[in-house]
Short mmCIF file of C-alpha atoms in Angstrom, two decimals:
data_model
loop_
_atom_site.label_atom_id
_atom_site.label_comp_id
_atom_site.label_asym_id
_atom_site.label_seq_id
_atom_site.Cartn_x
_atom_site.Cartn_y
_atom_site.Cartn_z
CA MET A 1 7.24 -94.42 -43.76
CA LYS A 2 5.18 -91.35 -43.08
CA LYS A 3 6.38 -88.03 -41.90
CA LYS A 4 6.84 -87.77 -38.15
CA ASN A 5 3.74 -86.80 -36.26
CA LYS A 6 4.00 -83.30 -34.77
CA SER A 7 2.79 -84.54 -31.41
CA PRO A 8 2.11 -88.29 -31.28
CA LEU A 9 -0.86 -88.46 -28.93
CA LEU A 10 -0.68 -92.15 -28.09
CA GLY A 11 3.04 -92.12 -27.26
CA ASN A 12 2.75 -89.04 -25.07
CA ILE A 13 -0.23 -90.40 -23.14
CA LEU A 14 1.33 -93.83 -22.63
CA LYS A 15 4.50 -92.22 -21.28
CA LYS A 16 2.36 -90.24 -18.84
CA VAL A 17 0.16 -93.07 -17.54
CA ALA A 18 2.46 -96.13 -17.75
CA PRO A 19 4.45 -95.28 -14.59
CA LYS A 20 1.20 -95.56 -12.59
CA ILE A 21 1.41 -99.33 -13.03
CA GLY A 22 5.19 -99.55 -13.05
CA ALA A 23 5.50 -99.87 -16.83
CA THR A 24 7.94 -98.06 -19.11
CA VAL A 25 7.46 -96.77 -22.64
CA VAL A 26 10.12 -96.31 -25.30
CA MET A 27 9.17 -94.47 -28.50
CA GLU A 28 11.23 -94.89 -31.67
CA PRO A 29 12.74 -91.37 -31.91
CA LYS A 30 13.03 -90.77 -35.66
CA TRP A 31 9.33 -90.96 -36.54
CA GLY A 32 7.71 -90.99 -33.10
CA VAL A 33 4.82 -93.28 -34.03
CA VAL A 34 6.00 -96.73 -32.90
CA GLY A 35 6.42 -97.59 -29.25
CA GLN A 36 7.43 -100.44 -26.95
CA VAL A 37 5.71 -100.94 -23.59
CA THR A 38 7.52 -103.00 -20.94
CA PHE A 39 5.52 -104.12 -17.90
CA LYS A 40 6.87 -104.91 -14.42
CA SER A 41 6.67 -108.62 -15.22
CA GLY A 42 9.01 -108.15 -18.18
CA LYS A 43 6.22 -108.69 -20.69
CA ARG A 44 6.46 -106.42 -23.74
CA THR A 45 3.94 -105.16 -26.25
CA TYR A 46 4.07 -102.66 -29.10
CA THR A 47 2.04 -99.74 -30.43
CA ARG A 48 1.88 -98.07 -33.83
CA TYR A 49 0.04 -94.81 -34.55
CA ASN A 50 -3.35 -95.28 -32.80
CA THR A 51 -3.10 -99.07 -32.66
CA VAL A 52 -2.50 -100.85 -29.37
CA ASP A 53 -2.09 -104.60 -29.02
CA VAL A 54 -5.54 -105.24 -27.56
CA ASN A 55 -7.67 -106.45 -30.50
CA SER A 56 -7.01 -109.59 -32.54
CA ILE A 57 -5.60 -109.14 -36.03
CA GLY A 58 -8.49 -110.91 -37.78
CA SER A 59 -11.21 -108.89 -36.07
CA SER A 60 -9.30 -105.65 -36.62
CA ASP A 61 -8.90 -106.39 -40.33
CA VAL A 62 -12.62 -107.12 -40.74
CA ALA A 63 -13.54 -103.92 -38.91
CA ARG A 64 -11.23 -101.95 -41.19
CA ASP A 65 -13.07 -103.23 -44.28
CA LYS A 66 -16.43 -101.43 -44.17
CA ASP A 67 -18.14 -103.82 -46.60
CA TYR A 68 -17.08 -106.98 -44.76
CA ALA A 69 -17.99 -105.42 -41.41
CA ASN A 70 -21.43 -104.42 -42.72
CA PHE A 71 -22.02 -107.95 -44.02
CA PHE A 72 -21.42 -109.53 -40.62
CA MET A 73 -23.23 -106.81 -38.67
CA GLU A 74 -26.30 -107.14 -40.89
CA LYS A 75 -26.19 -110.93 -40.58
CA MET A 76 -26.20 -110.55 -36.78
CA GLY A 77 -29.23 -108.27 -36.93
CA TYR A 78 -27.69 -104.82 -36.55
CA PRO A 79 -29.20 -102.00 -38.65
CA THR A 80 -26.60 -101.06 -41.26
CA ILE A 81 -26.71 -98.53 -44.08
CA GLU A 82 -27.71 -99.97 -47.46
CA GLY A 83 -24.82 -99.97 -49.91
CA LYS A 84 -22.51 -101.86 -52.27
CA THR A 85 -18.84 -101.80 -53.23
CA PHE A 86 -17.42 -100.92 -56.65
CA TYR A 87 -13.91 -101.11 -58.05
CA SER A 88 -11.36 -98.96 -59.76
CA LYS A 89 -10.85 -99.78 -63.44
CA LYS A 90 -7.48 -101.44 -62.81
CA TRP A 91 -8.75 -103.56 -59.92
CA ALA A 92 -11.98 -104.52 -61.71
CA GLU A 93 -9.89 -105.78 -64.63
CA ALA A 94 -7.53 -107.65 -62.29
CA ILE A 95 -10.35 -109.52 -60.55
CA LYS A 96 -12.43 -109.82 -63.74
CA SER A 97 -15.39 -107.91 -62.31
CA ASN A 98 -17.94 -105.75 -64.09
CA GLN A 99 -18.59 -103.74 -60.90
CA GLY A 100 -16.64 -100.67 -61.95
CA ILE A 101 -17.42 -96.99 -61.74
CA ASP A 102 -20.21 -97.12 -64.35
CA ALA A 103 -21.94 -99.93 -62.47
CA GLY A 104 -21.57 -97.80 -59.36
CA TYR A 105 -23.38 -94.94 -61.06
CA LYS A 106 -26.26 -97.21 -62.10
CA TYR A 107 -26.53 -98.41 -58.50
CA ALA A 108 -26.54 -94.79 -57.26
CA GLN A 109 -29.42 -94.06 -59.64
CA LYS A 110 -31.25 -97.09 -58.24
CA LEU A 111 -30.78 -95.85 -54.67
CA GLY A 112 -31.74 -92.34 -55.70
CA PHE A 113 -29.58 -89.25 -55.34
CA PRO A 114 -28.12 -87.98 -53.11
CA VAL A 115 -25.89 -90.92 -52.16
CA ILE A 116 -22.77 -91.35 -50.06
CA VAL A 117 -19.43 -92.21 -51.68
CA LYS A 118 -16.53 -93.28 -49.46
CA PRO A 119 -13.33 -95.35 -49.52
CA ASN A 120 -14.04 -98.89 -48.34
CA ASN A 121 -10.88 -98.95 -46.23
CA GLY A 122 -10.55 -95.25 -45.46
CA SER A 123 -10.42 -93.47 -42.13
CA GLN A 124 -10.79 -89.98 -40.67
CA GLY A 125 -13.48 -89.04 -43.18
CA VAL A 126 -11.03 -88.61 -46.08
CA GLY A 127 -12.84 -89.00 -49.39
CA VAL A 128 -16.31 -89.26 -47.82
CA ALA A 129 -18.81 -87.24 -49.86
CA ILE A 130 -22.53 -86.84 -50.36
CA VAL A 131 -23.11 -86.45 -54.10
CA SER A 132 -26.25 -85.22 -55.82
CA ASN A 133 -25.69 -85.83 -59.53
CA LYS A 134 -23.65 -87.69 -62.14
CA GLU A 135 -20.82 -85.14 -62.30
CA GLU A 136 -20.34 -85.11 -58.52
CA PHE A 137 -20.57 -88.91 -58.39
CA TYR A 138 -17.81 -89.53 -60.93
CA ARG A 139 -15.58 -86.87 -59.40
CA ALA A 140 -15.97 -88.36 -55.92
CA MET A 141 -15.36 -91.92 -57.13
CA ARG A 142 -12.22 -90.91 -59.02
CA PHE A 143 -10.95 -89.14 -55.90
CA VAL A 144 -11.45 -92.34 -53.88
CA PHE A 145 -9.67 -94.39 -56.54
CA GLN A 146 -6.56 -92.22 -56.29
CA ASN A 147 -5.69 -94.04 -53.04
CA ASP A 148 -8.12 -96.94 -52.71
CA LYS A 149 -9.16 -99.61 -55.17
CA VAL A 150 -12.60 -100.18 -53.62
CA ALA A 151 -15.31 -97.55 -53.10
CA LEU A 152 -18.52 -97.90 -51.12
CA VAL A 153 -21.75 -96.34 -52.43
CA GLN A 154 -24.47 -96.00 -49.78
CA ARG A 155 -27.95 -94.64 -49.25
CA VAL A 156 -28.06 -91.34 -47.32
CA VAL A 157 -29.52 -91.63 -43.82
CA LYS A 158 -30.15 -88.62 -41.62
CA GLY A 159 -29.93 -88.09 -37.91
CA ARG A 160 -27.41 -87.22 -35.22
CA ASP A 161 -23.91 -88.67 -35.48
CA TYR A 162 -22.42 -90.24 -32.34
CA ARG A 163 -19.27 -92.17 -31.47
CA LEU A 164 -19.15 -94.48 -28.45
CA VAL A 165 -15.74 -95.79 -27.42
CA VAL A 166 -15.98 -99.22 -25.81
CA LEU A 167 -13.38 -101.13 -23.81
CA ASP A 168 -14.64 -104.59 -22.85
CA GLU A 169 -17.80 -104.03 -20.77
CA ASN A 170 -17.50 -100.27 -20.41
CA ILE A 171 -18.36 -97.15 -22.41
CA ILE A 172 -15.20 -95.08 -21.91
CA SER A 173 -16.42 -92.04 -23.79
CA ALA A 174 -19.30 -90.96 -25.99
CA TYR A 175 -19.68 -87.80 -28.00
CA GLU A 176 -21.86 -86.30 -30.68
CA ARG A 177 -19.97 -85.34 -33.83
CA ILE A 178 -21.04 -82.17 -35.62
CA PRO A 179 -19.79 -81.41 -39.17
CA LEU A 180 -17.35 -78.61 -39.92
CA SER A 181 -19.10 -75.25 -39.75
CA VAL A 182 -18.46 -71.53 -39.42
CA THR A 183 -20.50 -68.95 -37.53
CA GLY A 184 -21.17 -65.66 -39.27
CA ASP A 185 -20.32 -62.24 -37.87
CA GLY A 186 -22.10 -60.27 -40.59
CA LYS A 187 -18.77 -59.01 -41.97
CA LEU A 188 -16.43 -61.82 -43.02
CA SER A 189 -16.92 -64.19 -45.95
CA ILE A 190 -17.20 -67.96 -45.43
CA GLU A 191 -13.69 -68.33 -46.85
CA LYS A 192 -12.24 -65.88 -44.31
CA LEU A 193 -14.25 -67.39 -41.45
CA LEU A 194 -12.86 -70.82 -42.30
CA SER A 195 -9.33 -69.46 -42.48
CA LYS A 196 -9.86 -67.90 -39.04
CA LYS A 197 -11.14 -71.20 -37.66
CA LYS A 198 -8.13 -73.08 -39.04
CA LYS A 199 -5.84 -70.66 -37.19
CA ILE A 200 -7.66 -71.49 -33.96
CA PHE A 201 -7.19 -75.21 -34.66
CA ASN A 202 -3.47 -74.63 -35.23
CA LYS A 203 -3.21 -72.69 -31.99
CA ILE A 204 -4.61 -75.57 -29.96
CA LYS A 205 -2.46 -78.02 -31.98
CA ARG A 206 -5.42 -79.71 -33.60
CA ASP A 207 -4.06 -81.11 -36.86
CA ILE A 208 -7.16 -81.14 -39.08
CA LYS A 209 -7.41 -82.07 -42.74
CA VAL A 210 -9.38 -79.16 -44.20
CA ASP A 211 -8.66 -77.70 -47.63
CA ILE A 212 -10.47 -74.54 -48.69
CA LYS A 213 -10.34 -75.89 -52.25
CA ASP A 214 -12.11 -79.13 -51.26
CA GLN A 215 -14.84 -79.72 -53.85
CA ARG A 216 -17.06 -81.20 -51.14
CA ILE A 217 -17.15 -77.79 -49.42
CA ARG A 218 -18.11 -76.08 -52.67
CA ASN A 219 -20.83 -78.67 -53.32
CA LYS A 220 -22.21 -78.32 -49.80
CA LEU A 221 -22.34 -74.54 -50.09
CA LYS A 222 -23.94 -74.72 -53.53
CA ARG A 223 -26.75 -76.87 -52.15
CA GLN A 224 -27.40 -74.08 -49.63
CA GLY A 225 -27.34 -71.36 -52.28
CA LEU A 226 -23.97 -70.10 -51.04
CA ASN A 227 -20.31 -69.92 -52.08
CA LEU A 228 -17.00 -69.14 -50.41
CA LYS A 229 -17.49 -65.40 -50.94
CA SER A 230 -20.89 -65.36 -49.23
CA VAL A 231 -21.12 -63.38 -45.98
CA PRO A 232 -23.29 -65.15 -43.36
CA LYS A 233 -25.42 -63.08 -41.00
CA LYS A 234 -24.31 -62.56 -37.41
CA ARG A 235 -24.57 -65.83 -35.42
CA GLU A 236 -25.71 -67.72 -38.55
CA ILE A 237 -24.19 -71.22 -38.62
CA VAL A 238 -23.14 -72.52 -42.04
CA PHE A 239 -22.18 -76.18 -42.39
CA LEU A 240 -19.33 -76.84 -44.82
CA LEU A 241 -19.19 -80.64 -44.91
CA ASP A 242 -21.68 -83.48 -44.54
CA ASN A 243 -19.43 -85.94 -42.70
CA ALA A 244 -18.82 -85.15 -39.05
CA ASN A 245 -15.33 -86.61 -38.52
CA LEU A 246 -13.31 -84.59 -36.03
CA SER A 247 -10.23 -84.95 -38.24
CA GLN A 248 -12.16 -83.06 -40.93
CA GLY A 249 -12.76 -80.10 -38.63
CA GLY A 250 -15.94 -81.34 -37.00
CA ASP A 251 -16.85 -80.39 -33.44
CA SER A 252 -17.71 -82.72 -30.57
CA VAL A 253 -20.19 -82.52 -27.72
CA ASP A 254 -19.47 -84.91 -24.86
CA VAL A 255 -22.48 -87.08 -23.95
CA THR A 256 -20.71 -89.80 -21.93
CA SER A 257 -22.79 -89.23 -18.80
CA VAL A 258 -26.19 -89.16 -20.53
CA VAL A 259 -26.12 -92.12 -22.96
CA ASN A 260 -29.27 -94.22 -22.68
CA PRO A 261 -28.43 -97.60 -21.04
CA LEU A 262 -29.89 -99.45 -24.04
CA PHE A 263 -27.48 -97.71 -26.42
CA LYS A 264 -24.65 -98.64 -24.05
CA LYS A 265 -25.72 -102.29 -24.23
CA ILE A 266 -25.91 -102.14 -28.02
CA ALA A 267 -22.37 -100.71 -28.32
CA VAL A 268 -20.88 -103.23 -25.86
CA ARG A 269 -22.66 -106.16 -27.50
CA LEU A 270 -21.66 -105.05 -31.00
CA THR A 271 -18.02 -104.73 -29.92
CA LYS A 272 -18.08 -108.30 -28.59
CA ASP A 273 -19.94 -109.62 -31.63
CA MET A 274 -17.26 -108.16 -33.89
CA GLY A 275 -14.58 -109.96 -31.86
CA LEU A 276 -13.15 -106.73 -30.48
CA ARG A 277 -12.27 -105.46 -27.02
CA LEU A 278 -11.53 -101.83 -27.93
CA CYS A 279 -13.87 -100.28 -30.48
CA GLY A 280 -15.25 -96.97 -31.69
CA VAL A 281 -18.92 -97.59 -32.50
CA ASP A 282 -20.31 -94.92 -34.84
CA LEU A 283 -24.09 -94.53 -34.85
CA MET A 284 -26.52 -92.35 -36.79
CA ILE A 285 -29.57 -91.83 -34.59
CA GLU A 286 -32.95 -90.39 -35.41
CA GLY A 287 -33.53 -88.48 -32.20
CA ASP A 288 -31.26 -88.23 -29.17
CA ILE A 289 -28.87 -90.73 -27.61
CA ARG A 290 -30.38 -89.87 -24.24
CA ASN A 291 -33.62 -91.59 -25.27
CA LYS A 292 -34.27 -95.29 -25.84
CA PRO A 293 -33.38 -96.59 -29.33
CA LEU A 294 -36.16 -96.27 -31.88
CA LYS A 295 -34.47 -95.82 -35.26
CA TYR A 296 -30.71 -95.85 -35.75
CA TRP A 297 -27.99 -97.20 -38.03
CA VAL A 298 -24.46 -98.43 -37.42
CA ILE A 299 -22.27 -96.24 -39.60
CA GLU A 300 -19.15 -98.29 -38.95
CA VAL A 301 -16.94 -99.83 -36.27
CA ASN A 302 -13.35 -98.77 -35.70
CA ALA A 303 -10.82 -101.13 -34.08
CA ALA A 304 -8.32 -98.30 -33.56
CA PRO A 305 -10.43 -95.27 -32.61
CA GLY A 306 -8.19 -92.24 -32.97
CA LEU A 307 -8.82 -89.80 -30.13
CA ASP A 308 -6.32 -87.10 -31.12
CA HIS A 309 -8.98 -84.54 -31.95
CA TYR A 310 -11.33 -85.49 -29.12
CA VAL A 311 -8.56 -84.93 -26.58
CA THR A 312 -8.08 -81.32 -27.72
CA THR A 313 -11.68 -80.38 -26.92
CA GLY A 314 -11.12 -79.93 -23.18
CA ARG A 315 -9.39 -81.02 -19.99
CA ALA A 316 -12.22 -83.40 -19.09
CA GLN A 317 -11.80 -85.15 -22.44
CA GLN A 318 -8.03 -85.36 -21.95
CA LYS A 319 -8.60 -87.06 -18.59
CA ILE A 320 -11.06 -89.51 -20.18
CA VAL A 321 -8.50 -90.48 -22.84
CA GLU A 322 -5.71 -90.86 -20.27
CA ASP A 323 -7.94 -93.09 -18.12
CA LEU A 324 -8.86 -95.12 -21.21
CA TYR A 325 -5.25 -95.90 -22.06
CA LEU A 326 -4.41 -96.66 -18.43
CA GLU A 327 -7.20 -99.25 -18.43
CA ILE A 328 -5.92 -100.62 -21.74
CA LEU A 329 -2.42 -101.03 -20.31
CA LYS A 330 -3.81 -102.82 -17.25
CA SER A 331 -5.75 -105.21 -19.45
CA MET A 332 -2.71 -105.86 -21.65
CA GLU A 333 -0.51 -106.59 -18.64
CA LYS A 334 -2.62 -109.60 -17.62
#
């Protein structure tokens, strides 16, 4: 079991909204991450971390595996990011495959650097890195293989990063995700600016996974001709990571009210096609989500979209999340 969550978002929200439909919620007290929901009818369902009993197990498992999900999405005609999976040495030997880390490097050369390296089953942006050379590639792959036996190597695509949260026929929320950054004041170093930003995150109880020693930060700064001791100019924005996950310190800009209707249809249709009811659809878009789709890619789909960090960005976002889980409870009661 994992250490108890400081403030289990899902449990707290369910306790708040469940009484509106006459339901009760009991959270297991020791760890605070598993809950039981009892409806007026006597029907019971269970929650664990960010997972609610709304998606089928098979569809959820496929969504969790990025390679499998990409296979089916591509087969159905959705634009996915070109990539292949490669295996840790131990797993490659176990399944008698020659698709190990060296094969991964040859594939990266074929794609052309920079490339993306990420855990095939990972979440929250942990282990996701853009690498520009052999040394960075092997370091990133070995980091992935510390906790995952399968790594995904992908072509880099550029654009604006959005997440749309779908429940059945509706877009519940949509927001642009912006990578971790600091804004210069002309006095403090990047290292001190990041430390200051982390203190702000702690103050608002946003539990982010940012390590000043993260090699990805050093690599990102190096590509910009900077390092942790560099002092940005006043109001100069310096990006520290390539991936825009909110759990990695990224920022969000709510765009729920301005999403182009065609993007809404794409997200709802994709959710259905993947056999899901609740889904976080992550898109990389060349241009703006307000405009009709021209060129975009599906980054991934998430059957248990964690909204912990989104909810800390404002009262409006907190209300959106509360309304989302109220609708989920209503749908589960039927």
